[in-house]
């Protein structure tokens, strides 16, 4: 059902995500008049605060996390905020929350920015408090379970109160501008799609590299590991967007139908096609950093790095490896997709001493948003000693090409879509389950083969086996 909510209810309203992302995003949307003046935002968490107390809390968060030049409409934004203390485990406290939210006939959007262990009691409480129904939709933050079974449990609990068309599973990578640009690049230009297949693409690389270590997430991260923290969601979504067939329309059903086909076509990974690692002490940007076990204070078998050679078993991608790698304490923070084209079938320049290099498309997602296509060009000169060719980048620096529009963070887009009810950039249940299916099989094979993470020095690109994973195919990671 299509409606724009005039109520937003934010669980976990005092948490880290709310402070760093959600409140700044909502403030920006409010300042830019992208949300209706009447939208009432109610925050809730256990902390005892009244409305004014929460407004003070939100002001402090905005001053800390929002760039000064975007705080223009802060005073009006703060006036939209209300707060109701509540323990999500106590169903009897939800009536007071419903009273604070007020009438929901126009529509209510709920955002659960709390631990997934609270999802079930929260749903039960929402039912008890009358905060469900056709005009209520719900947004859920990751992680949605730790495997297929627990993910199904969460999804079943949500489905008891919210139909799929009112369930918005967030993968904030989908809110990133460059990720959406991948669709524009592929489907708004004639030149890529005819080449976007096994006949012309040699391989694809997807890297999500972090320089940070455990930070304050030890409890969660040690139980999850790189495979479940990054690959299961963000990286598989990127892979699906690169690999999918052209959808008929830019709409939620058409795009998600195509993504899920790719996810279901992922081949089971052979143990030789994965490498796991765990960082030991080293240096990042010249600063010494501790090893994972030291940060954790004990030994652990959790992988902080994983590299995978994946295959999509369908006509388009037959024989094209998708190399995925992600890790903590790597030398550089970057998320990028590299599409490596095949060499030209015959070089007319070979007899003149020139070498050609295959074209490469690099889509940088963060920290900078950039699209670069490498093309061969002739080095200027009279060529008396042979022709010289060089690979030169055709660069689309998004920040320069589109200097006018405000640079927005992913959550601005996603919150607005949640309020207005556009599911295109949210993950459907069948996608999540296909993702878990593949990930569970990898973990099962690690367990069967007793695979333990190899160590790597913080500040390096992971264990040397990760380099060997691609080198044995004659491929070098793009660095
Ligand atoms: P957090 O800082 O631990 O915040 C948790 C929030 O939940 C707090 O507002 C907390 O406030 C509230 N809460 C805890 N127990 C509660 C209860 N029994 N009843 C009601 N409220 C309760 O966590 P976060 O980092 O904001 O993350 C929130 C969710 O987003 C998690 O699922 C996380 O995995 C996910 N996520 C976070 C990030 C990130 O960058 N932080 C990124 C991606 C996904 P009280 O203690 O006052 O109740």
Coordinates of C-alpha atoms and ligand atoms in Angstrom, one line a residue:
X1 CA 0.0 0.0 0.0
X2 CA 1.4 3.4 -1.0
X3 CA 1.5 6.1 1.7
X4 CA 3.8 8.6 3.1
X5 CA 4.1 8.2 6.9
X6 CA 3.6 11.2 9.1
X7 CA 5.0 9.4 12.1
X8 CA 8.5 8.0 12.5
X9 CA 9.3 5.8 15.5
X10 CA 13.0 5.1 16.1
X11 CA 14.0 2.3 18.4
X12 CA 17.6 2.5 19.7
X13 CA 17.3 6.3 19.6
X14 CA 20.2 6.8 21.9
X15 CA 22.6 4.3 20.2
X16 CA 25.7 4.8 18.2
X17 CA 24.0 4.4 14.8
X18 CA 21.2 6.9 15.8
X19 CA 23.8 9.5 16.9
X20 CA 26.2 9.1 14.0
X21 CA 23.9 8.5 11.1
X22 CA 20.1 8.5 11.8
X23 CA 19.7 11.8 13.6
X24 CA 22.1 13.7 11.2
X25 CA 20.3 12.2 8.2
X26 CA 16.9 13.1 9.5
X27 CA 18.1 16.6 10.4
X28 CA 19.4 17.1 6.8
X29 CA 16.1 15.8 5.3
X30 CA 14.2 18.2 7.5
X31 CA 16.4 21.2 6.7
X32 CA 16.1 20.5 3.0
X33 CA 12.3 20.2 3.4
X34 CA 12.3 16.7 2.0
X35 CA 10.2 15.4 4.8
X36 CA 6.8 17.0 5.5
X37 CA 6.7 19.7 8.2
X38 CA 4.2 17.6 10.1
X39 CA 6.4 14.5 10.4
X40 CA 6.6 13.6 14.1
X41 CA 9.7 11.7 15.1
X42 CA 9.5 9.6 18.3
X43 CA 12.7 8.1 19.8
X44 CA 12.7 5.3 22.3
X45 CA 15.3 3.4 24.3
X46 CA 15.5 2.4 28.0
X47 CA 17.4 5.6 29.1
X48 CA 15.0 7.8 31.1
X49 CA 14.7 11.0 29.2
X50 CA 11.8 13.4 28.5
X51 CA 11.2 15.2 25.2
X52 CA 13.4 18.0 26.1
X53 CA 16.1 15.7 27.5
X54 CA 16.1 13.8 24.1
X55 CA 16.3 17.1 22.2
X56 CA 19.4 18.0 24.2
X57 CA 20.8 14.6 23.5
X58 CA 20.1 14.9 19.8
X59 CA 21.6 18.4 19.7
X60 CA 24.8 17.1 21.2
X61 CA 24.9 14.3 18.6
X62 CA 24.3 16.6 15.7
X63 CA 27.0 19.0 16.9
X64 CA 29.4 16.1 17.1
X65 CA 28.6 14.2 14.0
X66 CA 27.1 16.7 11.5
X67 CA 29.2 19.0 9.4
X68 CA 28.7 22.6 10.6
X69 CA 27.5 23.7 7.1
X70 CA 24.6 21.3 7.2
X71 CA 23.2 22.1 10.6
X72 CA 21.1 25.0 9.3
X73 CA 17.7 23.7 10.2
X74 CA 18.7 22.1 13.5
X75 CA 16.3 24.1 15.7
X76 CA 13.2 23.3 13.7
X77 CA 14.4 19.7 13.5
X78 CA 14.8 19.3 17.2
X79 CA 11.2 20.5 17.7
X80 CA 10.0 17.5 15.8
X81 CA 11.6 15.1 18.3
X82 CA 9.7 13.4 21.1
X83 CA 10.9 10.6 23.4
X84 CA 9.4 7.8 25.3
X85 CA 11.5 5.5 27.6
X86 CA 10.8 1.9 27.1
X87 CA 12.3 -1.6 27.6
X88 CA 11.5 -3.5 24.5
X89 CA 11.3 -6.7 26.5
X90 CA 8.3 -5.3 28.5
X91 CA 5.2 -5.6 26.3
X92 CA 3.1 -3.6 28.8
X93 CA 5.2 -0.5 28.2
X94 CA 4.2 -0.2 24.6
X95 CA 0.8 1.4 25.3
X96 CA 2.6 4.5 26.7
X97 CA 4.7 4.5 23.5
X98 CA 1.6 4.3 21.3
X99 CA 0.1 7.2 23.2
X100 CA 3.3 9.2 22.5
X101 CA 3.3 8.3 18.9
X102 CA -0.4 9.4 18.6
X103 CA -2.8 8.6 15.7
X104 CA -1.3 6.5 13.0
X105 CA -4.1 6.6 10.4
X106 CA -1.8 8.7 8.0
X107 CA 0.9 6.1 8.3
X108 CA 3.8 5.1 10.7
X109 CA 7.3 4.1 9.7
X110 CA 9.3 2.3 12.4
X111 CA 13.1 1.9 12.3
X112 CA 14.6 -0.8 14.6
X113 CA 18.1 0.3 15.3
X114 CA 18.6 -2.2 18.2
X115 CA 20.2 -5.6 18.6
X116 CA 18.4 -8.3 16.6
X117 CA 17.7 -10.2 19.9
X118 CA 15.2 -7.4 20.6
X119 CA 13.3 -7.7 17.3
X120 CA 11.0 -10.5 18.5
X121 CA 9.9 -8.9 21.8
X122 CA 9.7 -5.5 20.0
X123 CA 7.3 -6.9 17.4
X124 CA 5.2 -8.5 20.2
X125 CA 5.1 -5.2 22.0
X126 CA 4.1 -3.3 18.8
X127 CA 1.2 -5.8 18.4
X128 CA 0.2 -5.3 22.0
X129 CA 0.4 -1.5 21.7
X130 CA -1.7 -1.5 18.5
X131 CA 1.3 -0.1 16.5
X132 CA 0.9 -2.5 13.6
X133 CA -1.5 -2.7 10.7
X134 CA -1.8 -1.8 7.0
X135 CA -0.5 1.8 7.6
X136 CA 2.6 0.7 9.5
X137 CA 5.9 -0.3 7.9
X138 CA 9.1 -1.5 9.6
X139 CA 12.8 -1.0 8.8
X140 CA 15.3 -3.5 10.2
X141 CA 19.1 -3.0 10.6
X142 CA 21.5 -5.8 10.0
X143 CA 22.5 -8.3 11.2
X144 CA 19.4 -10.3 10.3
X145 CA 20.5 -13.5 12.1
X146 CA 23.7 -15.4 12.2
X147 CA 22.7 -18.1 9.7
X148 CA 19.8 -19.2 7.6
X149 CA 17.8 -20.7 10.5
X150 CA 18.1 -17.7 12.8
X151 CA 17.5 -15.3 9.9
X152 CA 14.2 -17.3 9.2
X153 CA 13.3 -17.0 12.8
X154 CA 13.6 -13.2 12.7
X155 CA 11.8 -12.9 9.4
X156 CA 9.0 -15.2 10.6
X157 CA 8.6 -13.1 13.7
X158 CA 8.5 -9.9 11.6
X159 CA 6.1 -11.5 9.1
X160 CA 3.6 -12.2 11.9
X161 CA 2.9 -8.5 12.1
X162 CA 4.3 -7.0 8.9
X163 CA 3.7 -8.2 5.3
X164 CA 6.7 -8.3 3.0
X165 CA 5.7 -5.1 1.2
X166 CA 5.8 -3.3 4.6
X167 CA 9.2 -4.8 5.7
X168 CA 12.3 -2.8 4.8
X169 CA 15.6 -4.7 5.3
X170 CA 18.4 -2.2 5.3
X171 CA 21.7 -2.8 3.6
X172 CA 23.1 0.7 3.8
X173 CA 25.5 0.0 0.8
X174 CA 22.4 0.1 -1.4
X175 CA 21.8 3.7 -0.2
X176 CA 25.2 4.8 -1.5
X177 CA 25.2 6.9 -4.6
X178 CA 27.9 5.0 -6.5
X179 CA 26.2 1.7 -5.9
X180 CA 23.0 3.1 -7.5
X181 CA 25.3 4.6 -10.2
X182 CA 26.3 1.1 -11.1
X183 CA 22.8 0.6 -12.4
X184 CA 22.9 3.8 -14.4
X185 CA 26.3 2.9 -15.8
X186 CA 25.1 -0.6 -16.9
X187 CA 21.6 0.2 -18.0
X188 CA 21.6 3.9 -19.2
X189 CA 24.6 3.4 -21.5
X190 CA 24.7 1.3 -24.6
X191 CA 28.4 0.6 -24.6
X192 CA 28.7 -1.6 -21.5
X193 CA 25.8 -4.1 -21.7
X194 CA 26.9 -5.9 -24.9
X195 CA 30.3 -6.5 -23.3
X196 CA 29.0 -7.4 -19.9
X197 CA 29.5 -11.2 -20.1
X198 CA 31.9 -14.0 -20.1
X199 CA 32.9 -13.4 -23.7
X200 CA 34.4 -10.0 -22.8
X201 CA 35.0 -9.9 -19.0
X202 CA 37.9 -11.9 -17.6
X203 CA 37.0 -11.5 -13.9
X204 CA 35.5 -9.2 -11.4
X205 CA 37.1 -8.1 -8.1
X206 CA 35.1 -6.7 -5.1
X207 CA 37.1 -5.3 -2.2
X208 CA 35.8 -3.9 1.1
X209 CA 38.9 -3.0 3.1
X210 CA 38.9 -1.4 6.5
X211 CA 41.8 0.0 8.5
X212 CA 40.0 -0.1 11.8
X213 CA 40.3 -3.1 14.2
X214 CA 37.7 -4.2 16.7
X215 CA 36.8 -0.8 18.0
X216 CA 34.0 -1.2 20.5
X217 CA 32.3 -4.0 18.6
X218 CA 34.1 -7.0 20.2
X219 CA 31.0 -8.7 21.5
X220 CA 29.3 -8.6 18.1
X221 CA 32.3 -9.0 15.8
X222 CA 33.9 -12.0 17.5
X223 CA 30.7 -13.9 17.1
X224 CA 30.3 -12.9 13.5
X225 CA 33.6 -12.6 11.6
X226 CA 34.3 -11.0 8.3
X227 CA 32.3 -13.5 6.2
X228 CA 29.0 -12.8 8.1
X229 CA 29.8 -9.1 8.9
X230 CA 30.6 -8.0 5.3
X231 CA 30.3 -10.7 2.7
X232 CA 26.8 -12.1 3.6
X233 CA 25.2 -8.7 3.1
X234 CA 27.1 -5.8 1.5
X235 CA 29.4 -7.7 -0.8
X236 CA 26.8 -10.1 -2.1
X237 CA 24.5 -7.2 -2.8
X238 CA 27.3 -5.6 -4.8
X239 CA 28.0 -8.9 -6.6
X240 CA 24.3 -9.2 -7.4
X241 CA 24.1 -5.7 -8.9
X242 CA 27.1 -6.4 -11.1
X243 CA 25.9 -9.8 -12.1
X244 CA 22.2 -9.3 -12.6
X245 CA 20.3 -9.4 -15.9
X246 CA 18.7 -6.0 -17.0
X247 CA 15.5 -5.6 -15.1
X248 CA 12.5 -4.4 -17.1
X249 CA 11.9 -1.4 -14.9
X250 CA 13.6 0.5 -12.1
X251 CA 11.2 -0.8 -9.5
X252 CA 11.4 -2.8 -6.3
X253 CA 10.0 -6.1 -7.8
X254 CA 11.9 -6.0 -11.1
X255 CA 15.3 -5.2 -9.6
X256 CA 15.0 -7.6 -6.7
X257 CA 13.8 -10.4 -8.9
X258 CA 17.0 -10.1 -10.9
X259 CA 19.2 -9.9 -7.9
X260 CA 17.8 -13.0 -6.3
X261 CA 18.4 -15.0 -9.5
X262 CA 22.1 -14.2 -9.3
X263 CA 22.3 -15.0 -5.6
X264 CA 20.7 -18.4 -6.2
X265 CA 23.1 -19.1 -9.1
X266 CA 26.1 -18.8 -6.8
X267 CA 28.1 -22.0 -7.0
X268 CA 29.0 -23.7 -3.7
X269 CA 32.5 -22.6 -2.9
X270 CA 35.3 -25.2 -2.7
X271 CA 37.4 -24.9 0.4
X272 CA 40.5 -24.2 -1.8
X273 CA 38.7 -21.1 -3.1
X274 CA 38.6 -19.4 0.3
X275 CA 41.3 -17.9 2.5
X276 CA 40.7 -16.6 6.0
X277 CA 43.0 -14.5 8.1
X278 CA 43.3 -12.8 11.5
X279 CA 45.5 -9.8 12.0
X280 CA 48.5 -9.7 14.3
X281 CA 50.2 -6.5 15.5
X282 CA 51.6 -4.3 12.9
X283 CA 51.3 -0.7 11.7
X284 CA 48.6 1.4 10.0
X285 CA 49.7 4.8 8.6
X286 CA 52.9 4.4 10.5
X287 CA 51.1 3.9 13.8
X288 CA 51.6 0.7 15.7
X289 CA 48.4 -1.3 16.3
X290 CA 47.7 -4.4 18.4
X291 CA 46.8 -7.8 17.1
X292 CA 43.2 -9.1 17.2
X293 CA 43.9 -11.5 20.0
X294 CA 45.5 -8.7 22.1
X295 CA 42.5 -6.4 21.4
X296 CA 40.1 -9.2 22.3
X297 CA 42.1 -10.3 25.4
X298 CA 42.0 -13.9 24.4
X299 CA 42.6 -16.4 21.5
X300 CA 39.9 -16.6 19.0
X301 CA 39.2 -18.5 15.7
X302 CA 37.2 -15.6 14.2
X303 CA 38.3 -14.5 10.8
X304 CA 39.0 -10.8 10.4
X305 CA 39.8 -11.3 6.7
X306 CA 38.3 -13.4 4.0
X307 CA 39.0 -13.8 0.3
X308 CA 36.7 -15.9 -1.9
X309 CA 36.8 -17.0 -5.5
X310 CA 33.1 -17.1 -6.4
X311 CA 31.3 -18.2 -9.5
X312 CA 27.9 -17.4 -10.8
X313 CA 26.7 -20.5 -12.6
X314 CA 24.6 -19.1 -15.5
X315 CA 25.1 -18.3 -19.2
X316 CA 26.3 -14.8 -18.8
X317 CA 29.0 -15.5 -16.3
X318 CA 30.2 -19.0 -17.2
X319 CA 33.9 -19.3 -16.2
X320 CA 34.2 -15.7 -14.9
X321 CA 35.6 -15.6 -11.4
X322 CA 34.3 -13.0 -8.9
X323 CA 37.1 -12.5 -6.4
X324 CA 35.8 -11.1 -3.1
X325 CA 38.0 -9.9 -0.3
X326 CA 37.3 -8.0 2.9
X327 CA 39.2 -7.5 6.1
X328 CA 40.1 -5.3 9.0
X329 CA 43.5 -3.6 9.6
X330 CA 44.3 -3.6 5.9
X331 CA 46.5 -0.8 4.7
X332 CA 43.8 1.4 3.3
X333 CA 40.1 2.0 3.7
X334 CA 38.4 1.4 0.4
X335 CA 35.4 -0.3 -1.2
X336 CA 35.7 -0.9 -4.9
X337 CA 34.5 -3.0 -7.7
X338 CA 36.9 -3.8 -10.5
X339 CA 35.6 -5.2 -13.8
X340 CA 38.6 -6.6 -15.8
X341 CA 37.9 -6.9 -19.5
X342 CA 39.6 -9.5 -21.7
X343 CA 42.5 -8.6 -24.0
X344 CA 41.7 -7.6 -27.6
X345 CA 41.6 -10.8 -29.7
X346 CA 44.5 -9.7 -32.0
X347 CA 46.8 -6.8 -31.6
X348 CA 47.6 -5.0 -34.8
X349 CA 50.4 -3.1 -32.9
X350 CA 52.4 -6.2 -32.0
X351 CA 54.6 -6.0 -35.1
X352 CA 55.4 -2.4 -34.1
X353 CA 56.6 -3.3 -30.7
X354 CA 53.6 -2.0 -28.8
X355 CA 51.8 -3.9 -26.0
X356 CA 48.1 -3.6 -25.3
X357 CA 46.6 -3.9 -21.9
X358 CA 43.0 -5.0 -21.4
X359 CA 40.5 -2.4 -20.4
X360 CA 39.5 -2.1 -16.8
X361 CA 36.5 -0.4 -15.2
X362 CA 37.0 0.6 -11.5
X363 CA 34.0 1.7 -9.5
X364 CA 35.2 3.2 -6.3
X365 CA 32.4 3.3 -3.7
X366 CA 34.3 4.7 -0.7
X367 CA 36.0 6.8 0.6
X368 CA 35.8 8.6 -2.7
X369 CA 33.1 8.0 -5.3
X370 CA 34.7 7.6 -8.6
X371 CA 34.3 5.6 -11.8
X372 CA 37.4 5.1 -13.9
X373 CA 37.7 3.3 -17.3
X374 CA 41.2 2.5 -18.4
X375 CA 41.7 2.8 -22.2
X376 CA 44.7 2.2 -24.4
X377 CA 46.0 5.4 -26.1
X378 CA 49.0 6.1 -28.3
X379 CA 51.9 8.0 -26.7
X380 CA 52.4 11.1 -28.8
X381 CA 55.5 11.0 -31.0
X382 CA 56.9 10.1 -34.5
X383 CA 57.2 6.5 -33.6
X384 CA 60.6 6.0 -35.4
X385 CA 61.5 3.3 -32.8
X386 CA 58.1 1.7 -32.7
X387 CA 54.7 2.6 -31.6
X388 CA 54.2 3.1 -27.9
X389 CA 50.8 2.6 -26.3
X390 CA 49.8 3.4 -22.7
X391 CA 46.8 2.8 -20.6
X392 CA 45.1 6.1 -19.6
X393 CA 42.2 6.6 -17.3
X394 CA 38.9 8.0 -18.4
X395 CA 37.9 9.4 -15.1
X396 CA 34.5 10.4 -13.8
X397 CA 35.2 12.0 -10.5
X398 CA 31.6 12.2 -9.3
X399 CA 32.3 15.0 -6.9
X400 CA 33.6 17.2 -9.9
X401 CA 31.0 16.0 -12.5
X402 CA 28.1 16.8 -10.1
X403 CA 29.5 19.6 -8.0
X404 CA 26.0 21.1 -7.5
X405 CA 23.9 18.5 -5.7
X406 CA 24.5 18.1 -2.0
X407 CA 26.5 15.0 -1.2
X408 CA 24.2 12.9 0.9
X409 CA 24.9 9.9 3.2
X410 CA 23.2 6.6 2.5
X411 CA 20.8 6.8 5.5
X412 CA 19.2 10.0 4.2
X413 CA 18.1 8.2 1.1
X414 CA 17.1 5.0 3.0
X415 CA 15.1 6.9 5.7
X416 CA 13.3 8.9 3.1
X417 CA 12.4 5.7 1.2
X418 CA 11.2 4.2 4.4
X419 CA 9.0 7.2 5.2
X420 CA 7.6 7.2 1.6
X421 CA 7.5 3.5 1.1
X422 CA 9.9 2.8 -1.8
X423 CA 11.4 -0.7 -1.3
X424 CA 13.7 -0.7 -4.4
X425 CA 16.9 -0.2 -2.3
X426 CA 15.9 -2.6 0.5
X427 CA 16.6 -6.3 0.6
X428 CA 13.8 -8.8 0.1
X429 CA 13.4 -11.9 2.2
X430 CA 14.3 -14.3 -0.6
X431 CA 17.5 -12.4 -1.2
X432 CA 18.6 -12.6 2.4
X433 CA 17.8 -16.3 2.5
X434 CA 19.8 -17.0 -0.7
X435 CA 22.7 -15.0 0.8
X436 CA 22.6 -17.1 4.0
X437 CA 22.3 -20.3 2.1
X438 CA 25.6 -19.7 0.3
X439 CA 27.3 -18.3 3.4
X440 CA 26.2 -21.3 5.6
X441 CA 27.6 -23.7 3.1
X442 CA 31.0 -21.9 3.2
X443 CA 31.0 -22.0 7.0
X444 CA 30.0 -25.7 7.0
X445 CA 32.9 -26.5 4.6
X446 CA 35.4 -24.6 6.9
X447 CA 34.1 -26.6 9.8
X448 CA 34.4 -29.9 7.9
X449 CA 38.0 -29.1 6.8
X450 CA 39.0 -27.7 10.2
X451 CA 40.0 -24.4 8.5
X452 CA 41.5 -21.9 10.9
X453 CA 42.4 -18.3 10.0
X454 CA 46.0 -17.7 8.9
X455 CA 47.7 -14.8 10.6
X456 CA 48.5 -11.5 8.7
X457 CA 50.3 -8.4 9.9
X458 CA 48.1 -5.4 10.5
X459 CA 48.7 -3.0 7.7
X460 CA 49.2 -5.7 5.0
X461 CA 46.7 -6.9 2.4
X462 CA 45.9 -10.1 4.4
X463 CA 47.6 -13.6 4.4
X464 CA 49.9 -14.4 1.5
X465 CA 47.4 -17.2 0.6
X466 CA 45.0 -14.5 -0.5
X467 CA 47.5 -13.3 -3.1
X468 CA 48.1 -16.9 -4.2
X469 CA 44.3 -17.3 -4.6
X470 CA 44.3 -15.0 -7.6
X471 CA 47.9 -15.3 -8.8
X472 CA 47.4 -19.0 -9.6
X473 CA 44.8 -17.8 -12.1
X474 CA 47.2 -15.1 -13.4
X475 CA 45.3 -12.4 -11.7
X476 CA 46.6 -9.7 -9.4
X477 CA 44.5 -7.9 -6.8
X478 CA 43.9 -4.3 -7.7
X479 CA 45.7 -2.1 -5.2
Ligands
LIG1 P1 24.1 0.6 20.4 O1 25.0 1.8 20.3 O2 24.4 -0.5 21.3 O3 22.6 1.1 20.7 C1 21.6 0.2 21.0 C2 20.3 1.1 21.3 O4 19.3 0.2 21.7 C3 20.5 2.1 22.4 O5 19.7 3.2 22.1 C4 20.0 1.4 23.6 O6 19.6 2.3 24.5 C5 18.8 0.6 23.0 N1 18.4 -0.6 23.7 C6 19.2 -1.5 24.2 N2 18.5 -2.4 24.9 C7 17.2 -2.0 24.9 C8 16.0 -2.6 25.4 N3 16.0 -3.7 26.1 N4 14.9 -1.9 25.1 C9 14.9 -0.8 24.4 N5 16.0 -0.2 23.8 C10 17.2 -0.9 24.1 O7 24.0 -0.1 18.9 P2 24.2 0.7 17.5 O8 25.6 0.6 17.2 O9 23.4 1.9 17.5 O10 23.5 -0.4 16.5 C11 22.1 -0.6 16.5 C12 21.8 -1.7 15.5 O11 22.3 -1.3 14.2 C13 22.5 -3.0 15.8 O12 21.7 -4.1 15.4 C14 23.8 -2.9 14.9 O13 24.3 -4.2 14.6 C15 23.2 -2.2 13.7 N6 24.2 -1.5 13.0 C16 25.0 -0.6 13.6 C17 25.9 0.1 12.8 C18 26.8 1.2 13.4 O14 27.5 1.8 12.7 N7 26.7 1.5 14.7 C19 26.1 -0.2 11.5 C20 25.3 -1.2 10.9 C21 24.4 -1.8 11.6 P3 19.4 1.9 26.1 O15 20.6 1.2 26.5 O16 19.2 3.2 26.8 O17 18.2 1.1 26.2

